[in-house]
Tab-separated table of C-alpha atoms in Angstrom:
chain	number	residue	atom	x	y	z
L	2	MET	CA	103.965	90.959	105.442
L	3	GLU	CA	103.858	90.171	101.717
L	4	TYR	CA	106.454	91.335	99.325
L	5	LYS	CA	105.040	92.334	95.919
L	6	ALA	CA	107.315	93.993	93.455
L	7	LEU	CA	106.225	97.514	92.699
L	8	ASP	CA	106.723	97.052	88.987
L	9	SER	CA	104.241	94.250	89.025
L	10	PHE	CA	101.421	96.819	89.584
L	11	PRO	CA	99.746	98.016	86.265
L	12	TYR	CA	101.338	101.145	84.714
L	13	TYR	CA	104.087	101.387	87.531
L	14	LYS	CA	106.948	100.669	85.135
L	15	ASP	CA	105.591	103.309	82.746
L	16	CYS	CA	105.251	106.019	85.362
L	17	ALA	CA	108.153	105.359	88.024
L	18	PRO	CA	110.863	106.692	85.683
L	19	LEU	CA	108.906	110.055	85.092
L	20	VAL	CA	108.408	110.529	88.831
L	21	ASN	CA	112.031	109.613	89.636
L	22	GLY	CA	113.178	112.166	86.885
L	23	LEU	CA	111.201	114.805	88.833
L	24	GLY	CA	113.160	113.854	92.071
L	25	TYR	CA	110.629	111.723	93.802
L	26	GLU	CA	109.870	107.976	94.414
L	27	LEU	CA	106.628	106.425	93.346
L	28	VAL	CA	105.379	104.478	96.218
L	29	GLU	CA	101.949	103.455	95.135
L	30	LEU	CA	99.931	103.523	91.876
L	31	HIS	CA	96.502	102.075	91.531
L	32	VAL	CA	94.378	102.490	88.348
L	33	PHE	CA	90.858	101.148	88.379
L	34	PRO	CA	87.582	101.863	86.355
L	35	GLN	CA	84.808	103.537	88.369
L	36	LYS	CA	81.348	104.386	87.144
L	37	GLY	CA	82.443	105.329	83.605
L	38	THR	CA	85.716	106.968	84.617
L	39	VAL	CA	89.183	105.756	85.440
L	40	ARG	CA	90.114	106.478	89.056
L	41	ILE	CA	93.833	106.856	89.720
L	42	THR	CA	95.514	107.034	93.172
L	43	ALA	CA	99.233	107.595	93.604
L	44	VAL	CA	101.494	108.138	96.453
L	45	ILE	CA	105.030	109.790	96.042
L	46	ALA	CA	107.770	110.207	98.493
L	47	SER	CA	111.000	112.276	98.604
L	48	LYS	CA	114.189	110.621	97.727
L	49	ASN	CA	115.764	112.184	100.813
L	50	PRO	CA	114.311	110.722	104.077
L	51	GLU	CA	114.893	114.136	105.802
L	52	VAL	CA	112.613	116.035	103.379
L	53	ASP	CA	108.888	115.837	103.625
L	54	ILE	CA	106.438	116.178	100.709
L	55	GLY	CA	104.304	119.257	100.372
L	56	VAL	CA	101.427	120.335	98.255
L	57	ASN	CA	103.638	121.944	95.637
L	58	ASP	CA	105.509	118.659	95.285
L	59	CYS	CA	102.255	116.837	94.652
L	60	SER	CA	101.144	119.449	92.260
L	61	LYS	CA	104.361	119.131	90.120
L	62	VAL	CA	104.009	115.349	89.906
L	63	HIS	CA	100.324	115.483	89.251
L	64	HIS	CA	100.786	117.782	86.347
L	65	ALA	CA	103.360	115.450	84.763
L	66	LEU	CA	101.799	112.204	85.670
L	67	LEU	CA	98.267	112.705	84.703
L	68	PRO	CA	98.974	113.237	80.879
L	69	ARG	CA	101.165	110.203	80.771
L	70	LEU	CA	98.537	108.027	82.338
L	71	GLU	CA	95.715	109.479	80.123
L	72	ALA	CA	97.876	108.636	77.115
L	73	LEU	CA	98.611	105.112	78.295
L	74	LEU	CA	94.857	104.477	79.206
L	75	GLY	CA	93.597	106.214	75.915
L	76	THR	CA	91.111	108.424	77.851
L	77	GLU	CA	90.875	111.711	79.403
L	78	ASP	CA	87.838	110.685	81.566
L	79	THR	CA	90.066	110.356	84.664
L	80	TYR	CA	90.119	111.267	88.311
L	81	MET	CA	93.538	111.253	89.969
L	82	GLU	CA	94.300	111.766	93.573
L	83	LEU	CA	98.100	112.067	94.382
L	84	THR	CA	99.314	112.287	97.933
L	85	SER	CA	102.459	112.072	100.180
L	86	PRO	CA	102.812	109.042	102.394
L	87	GLY	CA	101.882	110.922	105.463
L	88	MET	CA	103.719	111.117	108.768
L	89	GLU	CA	102.293	107.951	110.309
L	90	ARG	CA	101.913	105.694	107.272
L	91	ASN	CA	101.430	101.985	107.600
L	92	LEU	CA	103.519	100.207	105.159
L	93	LYS	CA	101.220	97.968	102.993
L	94	ASN	CA	103.789	96.249	100.844
L	95	ALA	CA	107.209	94.897	102.053
L	96	ALA	CA	108.667	96.343	98.756
L	97	GLU	CA	108.182	99.878	100.322
L	98	PHE	CA	110.934	99.362	102.832
L	99	SER	CA	113.685	99.907	99.980
L	100	ILE	CA	111.935	103.146	99.041
L	101	PHE	CA	112.026	104.422	102.524
L	102	LYS	CA	115.698	103.743	103.540
L	103	GLY	CA	116.880	106.058	106.118
L	104	ARG	CA	113.351	106.624	107.723
L	105	GLU	CA	112.502	105.687	111.158
L	106	VAL	CA	109.953	102.698	111.338
L	107	ARG	CA	108.698	100.233	113.689
L	108	VAL	CA	107.556	96.676	112.734
L	109	TRP	CA	105.501	94.250	114.772
L	110	ASP	CA	107.808	91.224	114.904
L	111	LYS	CA	105.725	88.036	115.308
L	112	THR	CA	108.729	86.096	116.775
L	113	VAL	CA	109.010	88.384	119.764
L	114	SER	CA	105.336	89.643	119.878
L	115	ASP	CA	106.481	93.199	120.069
L	116	TRP	CA	107.357	96.301	118.232
L	117	VAL	CA	110.867	96.667	116.948
L	118	GLY	CA	111.834	100.255	115.966
L	119	GLY	CA	114.776	101.700	114.080
L	120	LYS	CA	116.091	103.278	110.993
L	121	ILE	CA	115.784	101.307	107.740
L	122	VAL	CA	119.371	100.388	106.609
L	123	SER	CA	118.577	98.110	103.821
L	124	ALA	CA	115.825	95.856	102.468
L	125	ASP	CA	115.605	93.190	99.872
L	126	GLN	CA	112.822	90.698	98.754
L	127	ASN	CA	113.025	88.778	102.008
L	128	SER	CA	113.916	91.003	104.960
L	129	VAL	CA	114.597	94.495	106.240
L	130	THR	CA	117.591	95.553	108.344
L	131	LEU	CA	117.039	98.267	110.970
L	132	GLU	CA	119.481	100.193	112.924
L	133	THR	CA	118.232	100.139	116.454
L	134	GLY	CA	119.628	101.462	119.708
L	135	ALA	CA	120.256	105.074	120.851
L	136	GLU	CA	123.901	105.077	121.965
L	137	GLU	CA	125.108	101.628	120.711
L	138	LYS	CA	123.981	101.036	117.140
L	139	ILE	CA	122.605	97.479	116.734
L	140	LEU	CA	121.569	96.094	113.298
L	141	LYS	CA	118.464	93.834	113.464
L	142	THR	CA	117.298	91.931	110.506
L	143	VAL	CA	113.548	90.866	110.444
L	144	LEU	CA	112.198	88.576	107.734
L	145	PHE	CA	109.041	89.922	106.019
L	146	GLU	CA	107.190	86.620	106.928
L	147	ASN	CA	107.667	87.643	110.647
L	148	ILE	CA	106.177	91.140	110.216
L	149	ALA	CA	102.627	91.454	111.184
L	150	LYS	CA	102.509	95.267	110.363
L	151	ALA	CA	104.747	98.220	109.980
L	152	LYS	CA	104.511	102.040	110.382
L	153	PHE	CA	106.627	105.143	110.403
L	154	ILE	CA	107.774	106.396	113.675
L	155	HIS	CA	106.780	110.161	113.800
L	156	LEU	CA	109.169	112.147	115.892
């Protein structure tokens, strides 16, 4: 799995502080031209792993984020779709692990050719550490280069 710093995506650095100020994390932000307009897709998550994102949360962030992006882009001819990560999200970028600390995930570890599940304890630019085991807590660190895919565990 590749690690790409979130602030390397266009407009992410400009928008993440606004979303954080509202009490959420900006997981994804994509801005691209489409048939004379600008299409924006964004994904937000709760800062608390125990709290899910609802329609009201998305609406609140949408109303704050769209004017910011229109000002940055210099156009009001935009279409924006803002969503939650969903219950069974596939993690697309290794940088997302740090956003989802405390969430239950499973990763396909290429070194053991099997799924490894657990709660995200920490993540950096090279690896993620999961807390595994039901009774006896075991910490397992997996290098991003050894992760084929990752997704939330929906309980």
